[in-house]
């Protein structure tokens, strides 16, 4: 059975359909991935090894350096536009309603900007910040103008990035390598529950390098869900899909996700 026929069968049923996306879905919007040839963890920076900047430990030592890097990435995300892959997921959510769940590792906000609503950003959101001392769990929109140079450390910026309650630094609301998933901010329990109840799990644009996404894949497969992976490169999700009678769609999300959306709409 080809992926589109599988989708039509699932769409005719009543089970939960879960999509799990990674940086690959945003690559065609011009946002670098992490582990690709031009990826953030591959290129790193002139002063730090890849991935050092995405840690609580580095923020504690050099908050301004970490902020400069995230303000640069936020500007890249703000300049990017949702692509056909993001738009296809909006159409599938419209067709499925409450049977649809989207778990994204991306912090770029492109799913939300495309119109997806049933979406859990399990690694946070680069446009949001919170108190680094956690004097409150409230989240706040990042007030720094997107086009302000990332290294322009004025008094006004330092004030804007200071917690108004306790005077400590505000920090980007993203999950760092030396931190842990939780339910309140990163929807850990909800993602595991969705994996347990999924009739279909579609993974798209992810290398399978992180913990919670791999747990989602393994739990969904173990509970008998059909797995479909979309990626131009080999990856653990594609292997898992093949091993469990699912589909590994070799190609890009902008090629495959609109095809899957047409299948859901019954217009293959
Ligand atoms: N369509 C589909 N997949 C693509 C495309 C595309 N157009 N372009 C690249 N890819 C695939 C690559 O083959 C790769 O498997 O996207 C994947 C990107 O992998 P990573 O760069 O590792 O990104 P991701 O899987 O999202 O990383 C997960 O790791 O460091 C953390 O927080 C970071 O959220 C990130 C997480």
PDB file of N, CA and C in Angstrom, residues 222-256:
ATOM      1  N   UNK A 222       5.242   0.778  18.994  1.00  0.00           N
ATOM      2  CA  UNK A 222       4.945  -0.342  19.910  1.00  0.00           C
ATOM      3  C   UNK A 222       3.437  -0.504  20.112  1.00  0.00           C
ATOM      4  N   UNK A 223       2.676   0.639  20.022  1.00  0.00           N
ATOM      5  CA  UNK A 223       1.225   0.570  20.232  1.00  0.00           C
ATOM      6  C   UNK A 223       0.496   0.250  18.930  1.00  0.00           C
ATOM      7  N   UNK A 224       1.269  -0.037  17.856  1.00  0.00           N
ATOM      8  CA  UNK A 224       0.633  -0.481  16.612  1.00  0.00           C
ATOM      9  C   UNK A 224       0.263   0.610  15.639  1.00  0.00           C
ATOM     10  N   UNK A 225       0.761   1.853  15.873  1.00  0.00           N
ATOM     11  CA  UNK A 225       0.456   2.920  14.912  1.00  0.00           C
ATOM     12  C   UNK A 225       1.173   2.649  13.596  1.00  0.00           C
ATOM     13  N   UNK A 226       0.602   3.199  12.518  1.00  0.00           N
ATOM     14  CA  UNK A 226       1.316   3.197  11.238  1.00  0.00           C
ATOM     15  C   UNK A 226       2.279   4.373  11.253  1.00  0.00           C
ATOM     16  N   UNK A 227       3.522   4.129  10.788  1.00  0.00           N
ATOM     17  CA  UNK A 227       4.517   5.205  10.772  1.00  0.00           C
ATOM     18  C   UNK A 227       4.825   5.598   9.336  1.00  0.00           C
ATOM     19  N   UNK A 228       4.878   6.902   9.095  1.00  0.00           N
ATOM     20  CA  UNK A 228       5.338   7.431   7.808  1.00  0.00           C
ATOM     21  C   UNK A 228       6.436   8.435   8.129  1.00  0.00           C
ATOM     22  N   UNK A 229       7.587   8.323   7.444  1.00  0.00           N
ATOM     23  CA  UNK A 229       8.668   9.302   7.629  1.00  0.00           C
ATOM     24  C   UNK A 229       8.901  10.044   6.318  1.00  0.00           C
ATOM     25  N   UNK A 230       9.173  11.343   6.413  1.00  0.00           N
ATOM     26  CA  UNK A 230       9.482  12.167   5.232  1.00  0.00           C
ATOM     27  C   UNK A 230      10.834  12.829   5.450  1.00  0.00           C
ATOM     28  N   UNK A 231      11.817  12.461   4.620  1.00  0.00           N
ATOM     29  CA  UNK A 231      13.173  12.984   4.788  1.00  0.00           C
ATOM     30  C   UNK A 231      13.992  12.586   3.555  1.00  0.00           C
ATOM     31  N   UNK A 232      14.790  13.510   2.992  1.00  0.00           N
ATOM     32  CA  UNK A 232      15.615  13.096   1.842  1.00  0.00           C
ATOM     33  C   UNK A 232      16.778  12.181   2.239  1.00  0.00           C
ATOM     34  N   UNK A 233      17.099  12.174   3.535  1.00  0.00           N
ATOM     35  CA  UNK A 233      18.251  11.386   4.017  1.00  0.00           C
ATOM     36  C   UNK A 233      17.812  10.230   4.912  1.00  0.00           C
ATOM     37  N   UNK A 234      18.634   9.177   4.985  1.00  0.00           N
ATOM     38  CA  UNK A 234      18.349   8.093   5.939  1.00  0.00           C
ATOM     39  C   UNK A 234      18.309   8.644   7.372  1.00  0.00           C
ATOM     40  N   UNK A 235      17.484   8.047   8.223  1.00  0.00           N
ATOM     41  CA  UNK A 235      17.404   8.498   9.622  1.00  0.00           C
ATOM     42  C   UNK A 235      16.678   7.429  10.424  1.00  0.00           C
ATOM     43  N   UNK A 236      16.789   7.447  11.770  1.00  0.00           N
ATOM     44  CA  UNK A 236      16.193   6.380  12.595  1.00  0.00           C
ATOM     45  C   UNK A 236      14.676   6.250  12.434  1.00  0.00           C
ATOM     46  N   UNK A 237      13.989   7.365  12.159  1.00  0.00           N
ATOM     47  CA  UNK A 237      12.521   7.264  11.985  1.00  0.00           C
ATOM     48  C   UNK A 237      12.185   6.492  10.705  1.00  0.00           C
ATOM     49  N   UNK A 238      12.978   6.711   9.655  1.00  0.00           N
ATOM     50  CA  UNK A 238      12.731   5.978   8.397  1.00  0.00           C
ATOM     51  C   UNK A 238      12.960   4.479   8.625  1.00  0.00           C
ATOM     52  N   UNK A 239      14.023   4.165   9.376  1.00  0.00           N
ATOM     53  CA  UNK A 239      14.307   2.741   9.682  1.00  0.00           C
ATOM     54  C   UNK A 239      13.147   2.137  10.470  1.00  0.00           C
ATOM     55  N   UNK A 240      12.657   2.877  11.473  1.00  0.00           N
ATOM     56  CA  UNK A 240      11.558   2.387  12.325  1.00  0.00           C
ATOM     57  C   UNK A 240      10.297   2.185  11.483  1.00  0.00           C
ATOM     58  N   UNK A 241      10.035   3.111  10.562  1.00  0.00           N
ATOM     59  CA  UNK A 241       8.839   2.983   9.713  1.00  0.00           C
ATOM     60  C   UNK A 241       8.941   1.719   8.853  1.00  0.00           C
ATOM     61  N   UNK A 242      10.118   1.521   8.254  1.00  0.00           N
ATOM     62  CA  UNK A 242      10.288   0.327   7.397  1.00  0.00           C
ATOM     63  C   UNK A 242      10.124  -0.951   8.221  1.00  0.00           C
ATOM     64  N   UNK A 243      10.736  -0.959   9.428  1.00  0.00           N
ATOM     65  CA  UNK A 243      10.721  -2.185  10.266  1.00  0.00           C
ATOM     66  C   UNK A 243       9.310  -2.530  10.722  1.00  0.00           C
ATOM     67  N   UNK A 244       8.422  -1.543  10.755  1.00  0.00           N
ATOM     68  CA  UNK A 244       7.087  -1.800  11.321  1.00  0.00           C
ATOM     69  C   UNK A 244       5.993  -1.751  10.250  1.00  0.00           C
ATOM     70  N   UNK A 245       6.426  -1.927   8.980  1.00  0.00           N
ATOM     71  CA  UNK A 245       5.414  -2.001   7.909  1.00  0.00           C
ATOM     72  C   UNK A 245       4.854  -0.655   7.499  1.00  0.00           C
ATOM     73  N   UNK A 246       5.559   0.428   7.893  1.00  0.00           N
ATOM     74  CA  UNK A 246       5.101   1.760   7.499  1.00  0.00           C
ATOM     75  C   UNK A 246       5.778   2.209   6.222  1.00  0.00           C
ATOM     76  N   UNK A 247       5.920   3.525   6.047  1.00  0.00           N
ATOM     77  CA  UNK A 247       6.464   4.062   4.786  1.00  0.00           C
ATOM     78  C   UNK A 247       7.596   5.040   5.082  1.00  0.00           C
ATOM     79  N   UNK A 248       8.704   4.886   4.386  1.00  0.00           N
ATOM     80  CA  UNK A 248       9.789   5.872   4.448  1.00  0.00           C
ATOM     81  C   UNK A 248       9.759   6.614   3.122  1.00  0.00           C
ATOM     82  N   UNK A 249       9.284   7.859   3.150  1.00  0.00           N
ATOM     83  CA  UNK A 249       9.139   8.659   1.911  1.00  0.00           C
ATOM     84  C   UNK A 249      10.418   9.466   1.732  1.00  0.00           C
ATOM     85  N   UNK A 250      11.238   9.047   0.782  1.00  0.00           N
ATOM     86  CA  UNK A 250      12.517   9.737   0.564  1.00  0.00           C
ATOM     87  C   UNK A 250      12.267  10.982  -0.267  1.00  0.00           C
ATOM     88  N   UNK A 251      12.465  12.125   0.335  1.00  0.00           N
ATOM     89  CA  UNK A 251      12.202  13.385  -0.372  1.00  0.00           C
ATOM     90  C   UNK A 251      11.943  14.502   0.629  1.00  0.00           C
ATOM     91  N   UNK A 252      11.602  15.664   0.095  1.00  0.00           N
ATOM     92  CA  UNK A 252      11.444  16.834   0.964  1.00  0.00           C
ATOM     93  C   UNK A 252      10.004  16.957   1.487  1.00  0.00           C
ATOM     94  N   UNK A 253       9.857  17.740   2.543  1.00  0.00           N
ATOM     95  CA  UNK A 253       8.514  17.943   3.101  1.00  0.00           C
ATOM     96  C   UNK A 253       7.643  18.741   2.137  1.00  0.00           C
ATOM     97  N   UNK A 254       8.246  19.669   1.383  1.00  0.00           N
ATOM     98  CA  UNK A 254       7.405  20.474   0.471  1.00  0.00           C
ATOM     99  C   UNK A 254       6.924  19.626  -0.706  1.00  0.00           C
ATOM    100  N   UNK A 255       7.623  18.490  -0.946  1.00  0.00           N
ATOM    101  CA  UNK A 255       7.154  17.557  -2.001  1.00  0.00           C
ATOM    102  C   UNK A 255       6.107  16.608  -1.437  1.00  0.00           C
ATOM    103  N   UNK A 256       6.373  16.014  -0.276  1.00  0.00           N
ATOM    104  CA  UNK A 256       5.533  14.927   0.226  1.00  0.00           C
ATOM    105  C   UNK A 256       4.317  15.388   1.036  1.00  0.00           C
TER     106      UNK A 256
END
